[in-house]
């Protein structure tokens, strides 16, 4: 079927009561998670991941996608009302969103962001439909060497582009790969690094690791935070309507942000965060009123928010078409697929067409739900923000323990979660990339699987694996170019700054899922 027929077929599936309920629960849960400052979508998706194993694969994947999209909107809500971003991708929303709130236009800012997210979601789905024929044609050429190039090269690229130094992404990724080797080996089925503990023969599950390094470590951060007294500004329903002038100023940034965000979404790295900063810079550079930016400019709210949501949808493309997650939340989608016995990658659309198209259509449905539900529920989200920390932390800890234990009904998952919470807290203190660890844990078994298959096919000749096809050669050349040119470009930039007598401040781009 062509993309349009596939979308219609997917809408027919996504509008069934079961999948509609899954999208609704995911969207509401994602918004709630995004509203709570610092929690992030990864911990929320990891909490519901064990629940998805008992249902149809489409139900679980749509719930995770709903959490991912809902968290993007919820995180920006706290930026506008509290001047506290719910995650890294919502930082830009504080620049002008909170200024609009102080000027009594906070409700209008929330409406502009909601409509921008919806428009970006629709445009993102349209672009996704246009790219499917191209990617699906290339997908038929994929074999074990090509999959190895995509997964192995993707790991190296993410370690380099995840922000900060190469070591800040590479070290956590190596740790994730090491954790992925625990348990029974795939080809010979002998146990590795179990140290006589039979509970470890099944390997280390992704959910307790994700909840630990994101959720538990965030609870430690919240307990450490001394400033808990800030209360959100109330927003009345009548204040949600933007003026005609505000809508006119927002329309063009919505379109530009949608296109820019989707392009960032299909690239490795913290795409949502990068797209918001890039959109803000673009809007300020082309604006006739650049002096208003940072003081409540509508364009500074509309463009980045559209880019944020469009990047979230764009990042789903590598997951569905290549089986390659570029963020920690999407790594959980890959985990949900593999647990359900579904092979992620280029053949997903042909082997599981109902699942593929229902997910694409559910993204559109979830965006509509976020638009319809979140604006009337602004008052409820404000009340959530007033929840005392001594109630919030125990409740989340209880959910985390229940979620970790329910995976295998084994307390070793709870112990792994608590241990990884400490590890995540330390890594965050040292500015390491947590997403690299999680993606390493997810892609590690796939890299090992495709490497073994490639070596069997080539008879042990590594050169035949690397030069197996134009796709494999091109992928490895791209990876090598990024790894070589990135430090060279950074060195040239530092030298230019030094010659001008300037000192470049250290910049660490935290993954949007992290905080």
PDB file of C-alpha atoms in Angstrom, residues 32-212:
ATOM      1  CA  UNK A  32       2.100  15.101  33.862  1.00  0.00           C
ATOM      2  CA  UNK A  33       5.692  13.856  33.739  1.00  0.00           C
ATOM      3  CA  UNK A  34       6.761  16.892  31.704  1.00  0.00           C
ATOM      4  CA  UNK A  35       5.022  19.273  34.110  1.00  0.00           C
ATOM      5  CA  UNK A  36       6.973  17.913  37.085  1.00  0.00           C
ATOM      6  CA  UNK A  37      10.280  19.814  36.786  1.00  0.00           C
ATOM      7  CA  UNK A  38      13.246  17.554  36.136  1.00  0.00           C
ATOM      8  CA  UNK A  39      11.534  14.152  35.966  1.00  0.00           C
ATOM      9  CA  UNK A  40      11.666  13.741  32.175  1.00  0.00           C
ATOM     10  CA  UNK A  41       9.958  11.302  29.769  1.00  0.00           C
ATOM     11  CA  UNK A  42      12.500   8.488  30.146  1.00  0.00           C
ATOM     12  CA  UNK A  43      11.628   7.718  33.756  1.00  0.00           C
ATOM     13  CA  UNK A  44       7.916   7.940  32.941  1.00  0.00           C
ATOM     14  CA  UNK A  45       8.207   5.679  29.901  1.00  0.00           C
ATOM     15  CA  UNK A  46      10.299   3.236  31.922  1.00  0.00           C
ATOM     16  CA  UNK A  47       7.648   3.144  34.650  1.00  0.00           C
ATOM     17  CA  UNK A  48       4.923   2.140  32.198  1.00  0.00           C
ATOM     18  CA  UNK A  49       7.184  -0.159  30.136  1.00  0.00           C
ATOM     19  CA  UNK A  50       6.521  -3.261  32.302  1.00  0.00           C
ATOM     20  CA  UNK A  51       2.770  -2.671  31.963  1.00  0.00           C
ATOM     21  CA  UNK A  52       2.994  -2.759  28.165  1.00  0.00           C
ATOM     22  CA  UNK A  53       4.314  -6.330  28.101  1.00  0.00           C
ATOM     23  CA  UNK A  54       0.878  -7.681  29.082  1.00  0.00           C
ATOM     24  CA  UNK A  55      -0.877  -6.064  26.111  1.00  0.00           C
ATOM     25  CA  UNK A  56      -0.702  -6.043  22.339  1.00  0.00           C
ATOM     26  CA  UNK A  57       2.599  -4.546  21.037  1.00  0.00           C
ATOM     27  CA  UNK A  58       0.775  -1.615  19.441  1.00  0.00           C
ATOM     28  CA  UNK A  59      -0.743  -0.642  22.801  1.00  0.00           C
ATOM     29  CA  UNK A  60       2.630  -0.455  24.541  1.00  0.00           C
ATOM     30  CA  UNK A  61       4.408   1.387  21.732  1.00  0.00           C
ATOM     31  CA  UNK A  62       1.601   3.936  21.369  1.00  0.00           C
ATOM     32  CA  UNK A  63       1.626   4.586  25.121  1.00  0.00           C
ATOM     33  CA  UNK A  64       5.380   5.215  25.053  1.00  0.00           C
ATOM     34  CA  UNK A  65       5.021   7.489  22.004  1.00  0.00           C
ATOM     35  CA  UNK A  66       2.246   9.372  23.816  1.00  0.00           C
ATOM     36  CA  UNK A  67       4.462   9.853  26.862  1.00  0.00           C
ATOM     37  CA  UNK A  68       7.271  11.114  24.622  1.00  0.00           C
ATOM     38  CA  UNK A  69       5.084  13.687  22.855  1.00  0.00           C
ATOM     39  CA  UNK A  70       3.163  14.729  25.965  1.00  0.00           C
ATOM     40  CA  UNK A  71       6.352  15.371  27.906  1.00  0.00           C
ATOM     41  CA  UNK A  72       7.497  17.862  25.271  1.00  0.00           C
ATOM     42  CA  UNK A  73       4.408  20.001  25.892  1.00  0.00           C
ATOM     43  CA  UNK A  74       4.364  19.512  29.665  1.00  0.00           C
ATOM     44  CA  UNK A  75       7.997  20.542  30.049  1.00  0.00           C
ATOM     45  CA  UNK A  76       7.317  23.854  28.348  1.00  0.00           C
ATOM     46  CA  UNK A  77       4.367  24.524  30.672  1.00  0.00           C
ATOM     47  CA  UNK A  78       6.664  24.799  33.698  1.00  0.00           C
ATOM     48  CA  UNK A  79       8.987  27.042  31.695  1.00  0.00           C
ATOM     49  CA  UNK A  80       6.167  29.499  31.073  1.00  0.00           C
ATOM     50  CA  UNK A  81       4.529  29.417  34.505  1.00  0.00           C
ATOM     51  CA  UNK A  82       7.532  28.877  36.776  1.00  0.00           C
ATOM     52  CA  UNK A  83      10.558  29.822  34.680  1.00  0.00           C
ATOM     53  CA  UNK A  84      11.776  26.270  35.442  1.00  0.00           C
ATOM     54  CA  UNK A  85      12.179  24.030  32.359  1.00  0.00           C
ATOM     55  CA  UNK A  86      10.728  20.539  32.731  1.00  0.00           C
ATOM     56  CA  UNK A  87      13.581  19.175  30.599  1.00  0.00           C
ATOM     57  CA  UNK A  88      16.483  20.440  28.514  1.00  0.00           C
ATOM     58  CA  UNK A  89      14.366  20.926  25.392  1.00  0.00           C
ATOM     59  CA  UNK A  90      12.118  23.365  27.320  1.00  0.00           C
ATOM     60  CA  UNK A  91      14.935  25.725  28.308  1.00  0.00           C
ATOM     61  CA  UNK A  92      14.304  28.073  25.361  1.00  0.00           C
ATOM     62  CA  UNK A  93      10.648  28.440  26.404  1.00  0.00           C
ATOM     63  CA  UNK A  94      11.837  30.312  29.505  1.00  0.00           C
ATOM     64  CA  UNK A  95      13.432  33.078  27.418  1.00  0.00           C
ATOM     65  CA  UNK A  96      10.169  34.683  26.307  1.00  0.00           C
ATOM     66  CA  UNK A  97       7.416  32.446  27.701  1.00  0.00           C
ATOM     67  CA  UNK A  98       7.887  33.464  31.316  1.00  0.00           C
ATOM     68  CA  UNK A  99       8.225  37.101  30.290  1.00  0.00           C
ATOM     69  CA  UNK A 100       4.793  36.824  28.649  1.00  0.00           C
ATOM     70  CA  UNK A 101       3.444  35.351  31.905  1.00  0.00           C
ATOM     71  CA  UNK A 102       4.785  38.302  33.881  1.00  0.00           C
ATOM     72  CA  UNK A 103       3.082  40.594  31.376  1.00  0.00           C
ATOM     73  CA  UNK A 104      -0.240  38.789  31.933  1.00  0.00           C
ATOM     74  CA  UNK A 105      -0.048  36.833  28.650  1.00  0.00           C
ATOM     75  CA  UNK A 106       0.954  33.446  30.093  1.00  0.00           C
ATOM     76  CA  UNK A 107      -2.322  31.850  28.994  1.00  0.00           C
ATOM     77  CA  UNK A 108      -1.804  33.110  25.437  1.00  0.00           C
ATOM     78  CA  UNK A 109       1.741  31.716  25.475  1.00  0.00           C
ATOM     79  CA  UNK A 110       0.416  28.273  26.488  1.00  0.00           C
ATOM     80  CA  UNK A 111      -2.190  28.367  23.697  1.00  0.00           C
ATOM     81  CA  UNK A 112       0.394  29.423  21.111  1.00  0.00           C
ATOM     82  CA  UNK A 113       2.639  26.549  22.219  1.00  0.00           C
ATOM     83  CA  UNK A 114      -0.248  24.049  22.105  1.00  0.00           C
ATOM     84  CA  UNK A 115      -1.292  25.061  18.582  1.00  0.00           C
ATOM     85  CA  UNK A 116       2.346  25.141  17.499  1.00  0.00           C
ATOM     86  CA  UNK A 117       2.868  21.595  18.786  1.00  0.00           C
ATOM     87  CA  UNK A 118      -0.248  20.382  16.960  1.00  0.00           C
ATOM     88  CA  UNK A 119       0.690  22.050  13.661  1.00  0.00           C
ATOM     89  CA  UNK A 120       4.244  20.736  13.949  1.00  0.00           C
ATOM     90  CA  UNK A 121       2.900  17.247  14.616  1.00  0.00           C
ATOM     91  CA  UNK A 122       0.717  17.344  11.496  1.00  0.00           C
ATOM     92  CA  UNK A 123       3.556  18.666   9.329  1.00  0.00           C
ATOM     93  CA  UNK A 124       5.918  16.083  10.816  1.00  0.00           C
ATOM     94  CA  UNK A 125       3.550  13.233   9.904  1.00  0.00           C
ATOM     95  CA  UNK A 126       3.219  14.596   6.333  1.00  0.00           C
ATOM     96  CA  UNK A 127       7.012  14.717   5.936  1.00  0.00           C
ATOM     97  CA  UNK A 128       7.219  11.210   7.422  1.00  0.00           C
ATOM     98  CA  UNK A 129       4.804   9.947   4.760  1.00  0.00           C
ATOM     99  CA  UNK A 130       6.915  11.561   2.028  1.00  0.00           C
ATOM    100  CA  UNK A 131      10.138   9.938   3.279  1.00  0.00           C
ATOM    101  CA  UNK A 132       8.706   6.429   3.675  1.00  0.00           C
ATOM    102  CA  UNK A 133       8.891   5.421  -0.040  1.00  0.00           C
ATOM    103  CA  UNK A 134      12.547   6.463  -0.252  1.00  0.00           C
ATOM    104  CA  UNK A 135      13.606   4.713   2.944  1.00  0.00           C
ATOM    105  CA  UNK A 136      11.558   1.569   2.278  1.00  0.00           C
ATOM    106  CA  UNK A 137      13.224   1.170  -1.136  1.00  0.00           C
ATOM    107  CA  UNK A 138      16.675   1.336   0.420  1.00  0.00           C
ATOM    108  CA  UNK A 139      15.571  -0.974   3.251  1.00  0.00           C
ATOM    109  CA  UNK A 140      15.295  -3.945   0.898  1.00  0.00           C
ATOM    110  CA  UNK A 141      19.065  -3.756   0.313  1.00  0.00           C
ATOM    111  CA  UNK A 142      19.888  -4.222   4.000  1.00  0.00           C
ATOM    112  CA  UNK A 143      21.684  -7.323   5.256  1.00  0.00           C
ATOM    113  CA  UNK A 144      23.752  -8.108   8.335  1.00  0.00           C
ATOM    114  CA  UNK A 145      26.766  -5.927   7.282  1.00  0.00           C
ATOM    115  CA  UNK A 146      24.486  -2.942   6.599  1.00  0.00           C
ATOM    116  CA  UNK A 147      22.693  -3.375   9.924  1.00  0.00           C
ATOM    117  CA  UNK A 148      26.073  -3.583  11.647  1.00  0.00           C
ATOM    118  CA  UNK A 149      27.163  -0.323  10.010  1.00  0.00           C
ATOM    119  CA  UNK A 150      23.935   1.430  11.056  1.00  0.00           C
ATOM    120  CA  UNK A 151      23.884   0.207  14.667  1.00  0.00           C
ATOM    121  CA  UNK A 152      27.636   0.299  15.319  1.00  0.00           C
ATOM    122  CA  UNK A 153      28.104   3.590  13.496  1.00  0.00           C
ATOM    123  CA  UNK A 154      25.067   5.035  15.282  1.00  0.00           C
ATOM    124  CA  UNK A 155      26.631   4.205  18.639  1.00  0.00           C
ATOM    125  CA  UNK A 156      29.857   5.996  17.738  1.00  0.00           C
ATOM    126  CA  UNK A 157      28.029   9.020  16.332  1.00  0.00           C
ATOM    127  CA  UNK A 158      25.817   9.368  19.390  1.00  0.00           C
ATOM    128  CA  UNK A 159      28.858   9.221  21.668  1.00  0.00           C
ATOM    129  CA  UNK A 160      30.459  12.040  19.671  1.00  0.00           C
ATOM    130  CA  UNK A 161      27.412  14.271  19.177  1.00  0.00           C
ATOM    131  CA  UNK A 162      25.707  13.806  22.560  1.00  0.00           C
ATOM    132  CA  UNK A 163      27.366  16.957  23.896  1.00  0.00           C
ATOM    133  CA  UNK A 164      30.533  17.825  25.794  1.00  0.00           C
ATOM    134  CA  UNK A 165      33.719  15.906  25.135  1.00  0.00           C
ATOM    135  CA  UNK A 166      34.029  12.557  23.387  1.00  0.00           C
ATOM    136  CA  UNK A 167      34.694  10.899  26.731  1.00  0.00           C
ATOM    137  CA  UNK A 168      31.493  12.263  28.303  1.00  0.00           C
ATOM    138  CA  UNK A 169      29.474  10.275  25.768  1.00  0.00           C
ATOM    139  CA  UNK A 170      31.833   7.360  25.158  1.00  0.00           C
ATOM    140  CA  UNK A 171      32.417   6.267  28.766  1.00  0.00           C
ATOM    141  CA  UNK A 172      28.708   5.827  29.637  1.00  0.00           C
ATOM    142  CA  UNK A 173      28.183   4.077  26.305  1.00  0.00           C
ATOM    143  CA  UNK A 174      30.959   1.568  27.104  1.00  0.00           C
ATOM    144  CA  UNK A 175      29.289   1.005  30.478  1.00  0.00           C
ATOM    145  CA  UNK A 176      25.978   0.361  28.700  1.00  0.00           C
ATOM    146  CA  UNK A 177      27.647  -2.082  26.299  1.00  0.00           C
ATOM    147  CA  UNK A 178      29.251  -3.877  29.255  1.00  0.00           C
ATOM    148  CA  UNK A 179      25.873  -4.238  30.972  1.00  0.00           C
ATOM    149  CA  UNK A 180      24.440  -5.623  27.709  1.00  0.00           C
ATOM    150  CA  UNK A 181      26.918  -8.550  27.812  1.00  0.00           C
ATOM    151  CA  UNK A 182      25.561  -9.850  31.142  1.00  0.00           C
ATOM    152  CA  UNK A 183      23.504 -13.040  30.796  1.00  0.00           C
ATOM    153  CA  UNK A 184      23.283 -15.886  28.295  1.00  0.00           C
ATOM    154  CA  UNK A 185      25.264 -15.360  25.083  1.00  0.00           C
ATOM    155  CA  UNK A 186      23.061 -15.377  21.966  1.00  0.00           C
ATOM    156  CA  UNK A 187      24.800 -17.952  19.774  1.00  0.00           C
ATOM    157  CA  UNK A 188      26.329 -20.460  22.239  1.00  0.00           C
ATOM    158  CA  UNK A 189      23.956 -19.803  25.196  1.00  0.00           C
ATOM    159  CA  UNK A 190      26.695 -19.866  27.836  1.00  0.00           C
ATOM    160  CA  UNK A 191      26.447 -17.471  30.749  1.00  0.00           C
ATOM    161  CA  UNK A 192      28.610 -14.355  30.870  1.00  0.00           C
ATOM    162  CA  UNK A 193      29.393 -12.231  33.935  1.00  0.00           C
ATOM    163  CA  UNK A 194      26.619 -13.785  36.053  1.00  0.00           C
ATOM    164  CA  UNK A 195      29.067 -14.746  38.845  1.00  0.00           C
ATOM    165  CA  UNK A 196      26.968 -17.779  39.730  1.00  0.00           C
ATOM    166  CA  UNK A 197      23.759 -15.747  40.146  1.00  0.00           C
ATOM    167  CA  UNK A 198      20.994 -17.491  38.211  1.00  0.00           C
ATOM    168  CA  UNK A 199      18.844 -14.346  38.317  1.00  0.00           C
ATOM    169  CA  UNK A 200      21.327 -12.676  35.960  1.00  0.00           C
ATOM    170  CA  UNK A 201      21.132 -15.369  33.266  1.00  0.00           C
ATOM    171  CA  UNK A 202      18.275 -13.468  31.588  1.00  0.00           C
ATOM    172  CA  UNK A 203      20.470 -10.385  31.403  1.00  0.00           C
ATOM    173  CA  UNK A 204      19.932  -6.894  32.782  1.00  0.00           C
ATOM    174  CA  UNK A 205      16.526  -5.507  31.836  1.00  0.00           C
ATOM    175  CA  UNK A 206      16.346  -2.028  30.367  1.00  0.00           C
ATOM    176  CA  UNK A 207      13.466  -0.715  32.502  1.00  0.00           C
ATOM    177  CA  UNK A 208      15.182  -0.890  35.937  1.00  0.00           C
ATOM    178  CA  UNK A 209      18.312   0.684  34.473  1.00  0.00           C
ATOM    179  CA  UNK A 210      16.286   3.505  32.873  1.00  0.00           C
ATOM    180  CA  UNK A 211      14.226   4.153  36.003  1.00  0.00           C
ATOM    181  CA  UNK A 212      17.395   4.100  38.095  1.00  0.00           C
TER     182      UNK A 212
END
